[in-house]
Tab-separated table of C-alpha atoms in Angstrom:
chain	number	residue	atom	x	y	z
A	277	MET	CA	0.000	0.000	0.000
A	278	LYS	CA	1.693	3.199	-1.216
A	279	ASP	CA	1.931	6.433	0.739
A	280	PHE	CA	0.583	9.727	-0.669
A	281	ILE	CA	-0.861	13.071	0.421
A	282	GLY	CA	-3.656	12.631	2.977
A	283	THR	CA	-2.805	9.035	3.920
A	284	PRO	CA	-3.675	8.235	7.574
A	285	GLY	CA	-0.700	8.553	9.899
A	286	THR	CA	0.992	11.322	7.856
A	287	PHE	CA	1.259	15.076	8.519
A	288	THR	CA	-0.996	15.906	5.540
A	289	GLY	CA	-3.570	13.366	6.805
A	290	LEU	CA	-3.506	14.971	10.264
A	291	PHE	CA	-3.777	18.473	8.717
A	292	LEU	CA	-6.808	17.381	6.639
A	293	ARG	CA	-8.558	15.890	9.712
A	294	ILE	CA	-7.896	18.979	11.852
A	295	SER	CA	-9.240	21.250	9.065
A	296	GLN	CA	-12.412	19.131	8.794
A	297	PHE	CA	-12.841	19.276	12.568
A	298	LEU	CA	-12.340	23.067	12.708
A	299	PHE	CA	-14.766	23.903	9.877
A	300	ALA	CA	-17.432	21.557	11.283
A	301	ALA	CA	-17.013	23.103	14.753
A	302	ALA	CA	-17.221	26.624	13.249
A	303	SER	CA	-20.418	25.634	11.434
A	304	ILE	CA	-21.977	24.382	14.700
A	305	ALA	CA	-20.868	27.511	16.587
A	306	SER	CA	-22.333	29.834	13.959
A	307	MET	CA	-25.639	27.951	13.767
A	308	ALA	CA	-26.024	27.500	17.526
A	309	THR	CA	-25.656	31.252	18.126
A	310	ALA	CA	-28.271	32.173	15.465
A	311	ALA	CA	-31.642	33.176	16.889
A	312	GLY	CA	-34.510	30.747	16.273
A	313	PHE	CA	-32.533	27.987	14.561
A	314	ALA	CA	-34.255	25.342	16.723
A	315	ASN	CA	-37.590	25.989	14.951
A	316	TYR	CA	-36.204	24.459	11.747
A	317	THR	CA	-35.649	20.703	11.417
A	318	ALA	CA	-33.009	21.176	8.677
A	319	PHE	CA	-30.899	23.515	10.843
A	320	CYS	CA	-31.058	21.056	13.782
A	321	TYR	CA	-30.080	18.257	11.364
A	322	LEU	CA	-27.112	20.373	10.201
A	323	ILE	CA	-25.924	20.686	13.814
A	324	ALA	CA	-26.362	16.919	14.373
A	325	SER	CA	-24.504	16.087	11.170
A	326	MET	CA	-21.656	18.510	11.897
A	327	GLY	CA	-21.551	17.115	15.461
A	328	LEU	CA	-20.998	13.626	14.029
A	329	GLN	CA	-18.261	15.016	11.776
A	330	VAL	CA	-16.573	16.758	14.737
A	331	ILE	CA	-16.500	13.484	16.730
A	332	TRP	CA	-15.283	11.418	13.738
A	333	CYS	CA	-12.546	13.877	12.714
A	334	LEU	CA	-11.387	14.466	16.293
A	335	GLY	CA	-11.046	10.702	16.793
A	336	LEU	CA	-9.075	10.290	13.566
A	337	SER	CA	-6.881	13.319	14.354
A	338	CYS	CA	-5.927	11.701	17.678
A	339	LEU	CA	-5.205	8.420	15.863
A	340	ASP	CA	-3.047	10.248	13.277
A	341	ALA	CA	-1.182	12.148	16.013
A	342	TYR	CA	-0.600	8.877	17.917
A	343	ALA	CA	0.672	7.169	14.734
A	344	LEU	CA	3.021	10.099	14.028
A	345	THR	CA	4.511	10.166	17.535
A	346	LYS	CA	4.807	6.369	17.906
A	347	LYS	CA	5.678	5.814	14.223
A	348	ALA	CA	2.849	3.260	14.072
A	349	VAL	CA	1.476	2.061	10.705
A	350	LEU	CA	-2.208	2.846	10.048
A	351	ARG	CA	-2.364	1.502	6.510
A	352	ASN	CA	-3.712	-2.028	6.849
A	353	PRO	CA	-6.756	-2.891	4.675
A	354	ILE	CA	-9.203	-3.484	7.577
A	355	LEU	CA	-8.453	-0.081	9.112
A	356	ILE	CA	-8.654	1.615	5.685
A	357	SER	CA	-12.033	-0.111	5.036
A	358	LEU	CA	-13.304	1.331	8.315
A	359	PHE	CA	-12.073	4.807	7.315
A	360	VAL	CA	-13.718	4.449	3.855
A	361	VAL	CA	-17.132	3.585	5.328
A	362	GLY	CA	-16.916	6.236	8.070
A	363	ASP	CA	-15.755	8.960	5.676
A	364	TRP	CA	-18.368	8.070	3.050
A	365	VAL	CA	-21.242	8.107	5.584
A	366	THR	CA	-20.034	11.351	7.206
A	367	ALA	CA	-19.466	13.074	3.827
A	368	THR	CA	-22.905	12.023	2.517
A	369	LEU	CA	-24.705	13.175	5.686
A	370	SER	CA	-22.760	16.472	5.671
A	371	LEU	CA	-23.625	17.264	2.057
A	372	ALA	CA	-27.290	16.358	2.616
A	373	ALA	CA	-27.495	18.508	5.766
A	374	ALA	CA	-25.683	21.487	4.218
A	375	SER	CA	-27.871	21.316	1.084
A	376	ALA	CA	-31.112	21.036	3.069
A	377	ALA	CA	-30.147	24.054	5.184
A	378	ALA	CA	-29.031	25.944	2.043
A	379	GLY	CA	-32.385	25.127	0.395
A	380	ILE	CA	-34.262	26.772	3.277
A	381	THR	CA	-31.945	29.804	3.372
A	382	VAL	CA	-32.372	30.349	-0.392
A	383	LEU	CA	-36.150	30.003	0.059
A	384	TYR	CA	-36.186	32.684	2.781
A	385	ASP	CA	-33.657	34.946	1.074
A	386	ARG	CA	-34.571	34.836	-2.635
A	387	ASP	CA	-38.040	33.297	-2.921
A	388	LEU	CA	-39.883	34.836	0.038
A	389	GLY	CA	-37.660	37.830	0.959
A	390	TYR	CA	-37.926	37.059	4.716
A	391	CYS	CA	-34.228	37.773	5.277
A	392	LYS	CA	-35.039	41.462	5.612
A	393	MET	CA	-37.044	40.602	8.741
A	394	MET	CA	-34.852	37.855	10.222
A	395	ASP	CA	-31.079	37.539	10.486
A	396	CYS	CA	-30.032	35.043	7.805
A	397	ARG	CA	-26.354	36.031	7.912
A	398	LYS	CA	-25.424	33.487	10.618
A	399	PHE	CA	-27.302	30.714	8.804
A	400	GLN	CA	-25.387	31.531	5.605
A	401	ILE	CA	-22.000	31.575	7.403
A	402	SER	CA	-22.781	28.253	9.098
A	403	ILE	CA	-23.812	26.656	5.777
A	404	SER	CA	-20.660	27.968	4.044
A	405	PHE	CA	-18.487	26.377	6.753
A	406	ALA	CA	-20.500	23.148	6.410
A	407	PHE	CA	-19.860	23.056	2.627
A	408	ILE	CA	-16.103	23.638	3.113
A	409	SER	CA	-16.094	20.912	5.758
A	410	TRP	CA	-17.949	18.555	3.365
A	411	LEU	CA	-15.444	19.301	0.568
A	412	LEU	CA	-12.518	18.409	2.853
A	413	ILE	CA	-14.088	15.161	4.085
A	414	GLU	CA	-15.040	14.253	0.492
A	415	ILE	CA	-11.332	14.592	-0.456
A	416	SER	CA	-10.433	12.289	2.466
A	417	SER	CA	-13.176	9.866	1.459
A	418	LEU	CA	-11.930	9.634	-2.153
A	419	LEU	CA	-8.304	9.261	-0.980
A	420	MET	CA	-9.256	6.401	1.396
A	421	PHE	CA	-11.291	4.688	-1.329
A	422	TRP	CA	-8.351	5.007	-3.741
A	423	LEU	CA	-5.966	3.576	-1.098
A	424	LEU	CA	-8.315	0.622	-0.478
A	425	ALA	CA	-8.823	-0.099	-4.191
A	426	MET	CA	-5.060	0.040	-4.843
A	427	GLY	CA	-4.738	-2.669	-2.161
B	782	MET	CA	-8.810	-4.109	-15.892
B	783	LYS	CA	-11.143	-6.748	-14.403
B	784	ASP	CA	-14.820	-7.082	-15.235
B	785	PHE	CA	-17.482	-6.999	-12.488
B	786	ILE	CA	-21.113	-6.041	-11.880
B	787	GLY	CA	-21.927	-2.569	-13.246
B	788	THR	CA	-18.849	-2.283	-15.502
B	789	PRO	CA	-19.535	-0.173	-18.646
B	790	GLY	CA	-20.395	-2.289	-21.672
B	791	THR	CA	-22.038	-5.100	-19.647
B	792	PHE	CA	-25.731	-5.966	-19.157
B	793	THR	CA	-25.635	-4.976	-15.466
B	794	GLY	CA	-23.993	-1.659	-16.434
B	795	LEU	CA	-26.740	-1.007	-18.974
B	796	PHE	CA	-29.437	-1.990	-16.443
B	797	LEU	CA	-27.963	0.411	-13.856
B	798	ARG	CA	-27.883	3.306	-16.378
B	799	ILE	CA	-31.462	2.670	-17.540
B	800	SER	CA	-32.668	2.557	-13.898
B	801	GLN	CA	-30.918	5.876	-13.158
B	802	PHE	CA	-32.484	7.399	-16.265
B	803	LEU	CA	-35.981	6.154	-15.396
B	804	PHE	CA	-35.957	7.322	-11.767
B	805	ALA	CA	-34.560	10.748	-12.754
B	806	ALA	CA	-37.237	11.102	-15.475
B	807	ALA	CA	-39.955	10.056	-12.976
B	808	SER	CA	-38.687	12.660	-10.522
B	809	ILE	CA	-38.882	15.399	-13.198
B	810	ALA	CA	-42.360	14.271	-14.292
B	811	SER	CA	-43.692	14.282	-10.732
B	812	MET	CA	-42.187	17.703	-9.922
B	813	ALA	CA	-43.186	19.326	-13.228
B	814	THR	CA	-46.842	18.351	-12.719
B	815	ALA	CA	-46.973	19.728	-9.145
B	816	ALA	CA	-48.756	23.070	-8.838
B	817	GLY	CA	-46.552	26.068	-7.996
B	818	PHE	CA	-43.168	24.308	-8.090
B	819	ALA	CA	-41.685	27.180	-10.165
B	820	ASN	CA	-41.977	29.553	-7.187
B	821	TYR	CA	-39.248	27.627	-5.350
B	822	THR	CA	-35.594	27.843	-6.431
B	823	ALA	CA	-34.775	24.453	-4.854
B	824	PHE	CA	-37.520	22.650	-6.808
B	825	CYS	CA	-36.336	24.242	-10.088
B	826	TYR	CA	-32.774	23.222	-9.194
B	827	LEU	CA	-34.027	19.632	-8.614
B	828	ILE	CA	-35.512	19.584	-12.116
B	829	ALA	CA	-32.277	20.992	-13.612
B	830	SER	CA	-30.148	18.468	-11.742
B	831	MET	CA	-32.380	15.525	-12.671
B	832	GLY	CA	-32.388	16.825	-16.270
B	833	LEU	CA	-28.583	16.651	-16.309
B	834	GLN	CA	-28.776	13.117	-14.903
B	835	VAL	CA	-31.302	12.084	-17.585
B	836	ILE	CA	-28.998	13.342	-20.377
B	837	TRP	CA	-25.880	11.754	-18.836
B	838	CYS	CA	-27.510	8.362	-18.167
B	839	LEU	CA	-29.247	8.266	-21.548
B	840	GLY	CA	-25.926	8.934	-23.283
B	841	LEU	CA	-24.161	6.213	-21.300
B	842	SER	CA	-27.049	3.760	-21.851
B	843	CYS	CA	-26.670	4.245	-25.630
B	844	LEU	CA	-22.891	3.742	-25.306
B	845	ASP	CA	-23.431	0.542	-23.258
B	846	ALA	CA	-26.009	-0.757	-25.755
B	847	TYR	CA	-23.613	-0.009	-28.647
B	848	ALA	CA	-20.745	-1.772	-26.839
B	849	LEU	CA	-22.968	-4.813	-26.175
B	850	THR	CA	-24.169	-5.136	-29.767
B	851	LYS	CA	-20.766	-4.445	-31.362
B	852	LYS	CA	-18.824	-6.281	-28.606
B	853	ALA	CA	-16.679	-3.159	-28.246
B	854	VAL	CA	-14.490	-2.643	-25.161
B	855	LEU	CA	-15.327	0.407	-22.998
B	856	ARG	CA	-12.792	-0.238	-20.279
B	857	ASN	CA	-9.787	1.869	-21.186
B	858	PRO	CA	-8.470	4.193	-18.415
B	859	ILE	CA	-9.225	7.482	-20.243
B	860	LEU	CA	-12.872	6.522	-20.804
B	861	ILE	CA	-13.204	5.284	-17.218
B	862	SER	CA	-11.693	8.582	-15.925
B	863	LEU	CA	-14.348	10.461	-17.900
B	864	PHE	CA	-17.093	8.249	-16.384
B	865	VAL	CA	-15.647	8.769	-12.874
B	866	VAL	CA	-15.713	12.582	-13.180
B	867	GLY	CA	-19.164	12.647	-14.841
B	868	ASP	CA	-20.697	10.240	-12.333
B	869	TRP	CA	-19.161	12.037	-9.345
B	870	VAL	CA	-20.403	15.473	-10.494
B	871	THR	CA	-23.871	14.143	-11.362
B	872	ALA	CA	-24.177	12.201	-8.088
B	873	THR	CA	-23.068	15.200	-5.997
B	874	LEU	CA	-25.470	17.594	-7.755
B	875	SER	CA	-28.326	15.074	-7.438
B	876	LEU	CA	-27.811	14.570	-3.706
B	877	ALA	CA	-27.530	18.331	-3.140
B	878	ALA	CA	-30.713	19.026	-5.163
B	879	ALA	CA	-32.720	16.208	-3.537
B	880	SER	CA	-31.617	17.308	-0.047
B	881	ALA	CA	-32.411	20.986	-0.687
B	882	ALA	CA	-35.895	20.075	-1.958
B	883	ALA	CA	-36.372	17.660	0.977
B	884	GLY	CA	-35.340	20.430	3.407
B	885	ILE	CA	-38.111	22.686	2.076
B	886	THR	CA	-40.712	19.910	2.080
B	887	VAL	CA	-39.867	19.019	5.709
B	888	LEU	CA	-40.091	22.731	6.586
B	889	TYR	CA	-43.576	23.002	5.056
B	890	ASP	CA	-44.788	19.640	6.319
B	891	ARG	CA	-43.405	19.365	9.860
B	892	ASP	CA	-42.233	22.819	10.920
B	893	LEU	CA	-44.931	25.093	9.470
B	894	GLY	CA	-47.808	22.660	8.793
B	895	TYR	CA	-48.517	24.245	5.359
B	896	CYS	CA	-49.009	20.845	3.725
B	897	LYS	CA	-52.625	20.880	4.904
B	898	MET	CA	-53.175	23.873	2.622
B	899	MET	CA	-50.949	22.936	-0.342
B	900	ASP	CA	-50.395	19.607	-2.070
B	901	CYS	CA	-47.005	18.354	-0.889
B	902	ARG	CA	-47.588	14.764	-2.039
B	903	LYS	CA	-46.147	15.312	-5.530
B	904	PHE	CA	-43.091	17.096	-4.122
B	905	GLN	CA	-42.499	14.157	-1.765
B	906	ILE	CA	-42.862	11.568	-4.566
B	907	SER	CA	-40.479	13.553	-6.798
B	908	ILE	CA	-37.895	13.829	-3.991
B	909	SER	CA	-38.171	10.082	-3.233
B	910	PHE	CA	-37.460	9.276	-6.892
B	911	ALA	CA	-34.555	11.738	-6.855
B	912	PHE	CA	-33.018	9.998	-3.804
B	913	ILE	CA	-33.364	6.540	-5.437
B	914	SER	CA	-31.813	7.954	-8.598
B	915	TRP	CA	-28.925	9.444	-6.541
B	916	LEU	CA	-28.361	6.083	-4.771
B	917	LEU	CA	-28.083	4.287	-8.129
B	918	ILE	CA	-25.675	6.840	-9.634
B	919	GLU	CA	-23.627	6.813	-6.414
B	920	ILE	CA	-23.221	3.024	-6.847
B	921	SER	CA	-22.069	3.604	-10.447
B	922	SER	CA	-19.717	6.358	-9.302
B	923	LEU	CA	-18.068	4.137	-6.658
B	924	LEU	CA	-17.794	1.230	-9.141
B	925	MET	CA	-16.122	3.466	-11.758
B	926	PHE	CA	-13.736	4.875	-9.159
B	927	TRP	CA	-12.877	1.335	-8.001
B	928	LEU	CA	-12.269	0.261	-11.631
B	929	LEU	CA	-9.996	3.266	-12.234
B	930	ALA	CA	-8.022	2.758	-9.003
B	931	MET	CA	-7.543	-0.965	-9.757
B	932	GLY	CA	-5.936	0.151	-13.032
């Protein structure tokens, strides 16, 4: 199993996981401080989905950091299979949650014009962070899948 | 490059493409016949995204059918790379569109209770078809990526 950018147990892998964690946490922070978010199922689902991503990426960051300090090898097929499934599920849920929340924000902003009455700015910031976070975990997901397929 | 279920130019590949085409077309038909869908950006985006999927899957179905009748080989790396990119883009746009439309339907149905006044049934049927269509193209996308990575 060859080593390339983003492989678990490397500095780029750790950097990717920490970035995913930070953007997901920023998305939660922005949404949780927006007034009235709890009235919308999609916004609550975004927080739940980003919460899952925070837990997953924090766990993998710790594993990467451990592997880097102890020089342990994280590239056996069973472990990579687990990363593939976890990354794929997390990436899919993140994209679905970010899109659902974006759908509602576009409805309020463009279709109904309610954003003049309510503060949509925090929703938009949170959704932007969620999309960046999804993009980063999608990169990880594709890298893991490629690693697994290469065998 | 090994041959397995869903490979381009096989009967299972053709079946998968025709299923994707049919579910995407059903999603468009259901949404286009729902009253007032054009007032919502997310519903128009769902139609556009499913339209792209219809064109893509129809094209690939024709290519698969041609390969089957002429016994041509569709498994060279450049062609597979093109399928990987096309499938990934189409699958991502489909999931985003289906989730955005689902977010609005959940908002109207559960959060605001507007579905008593307007007919949400057709929106829900269209979104269900869109999710099935996404699931099928996601399977194709992962298969193509696996084929490409195996080399």
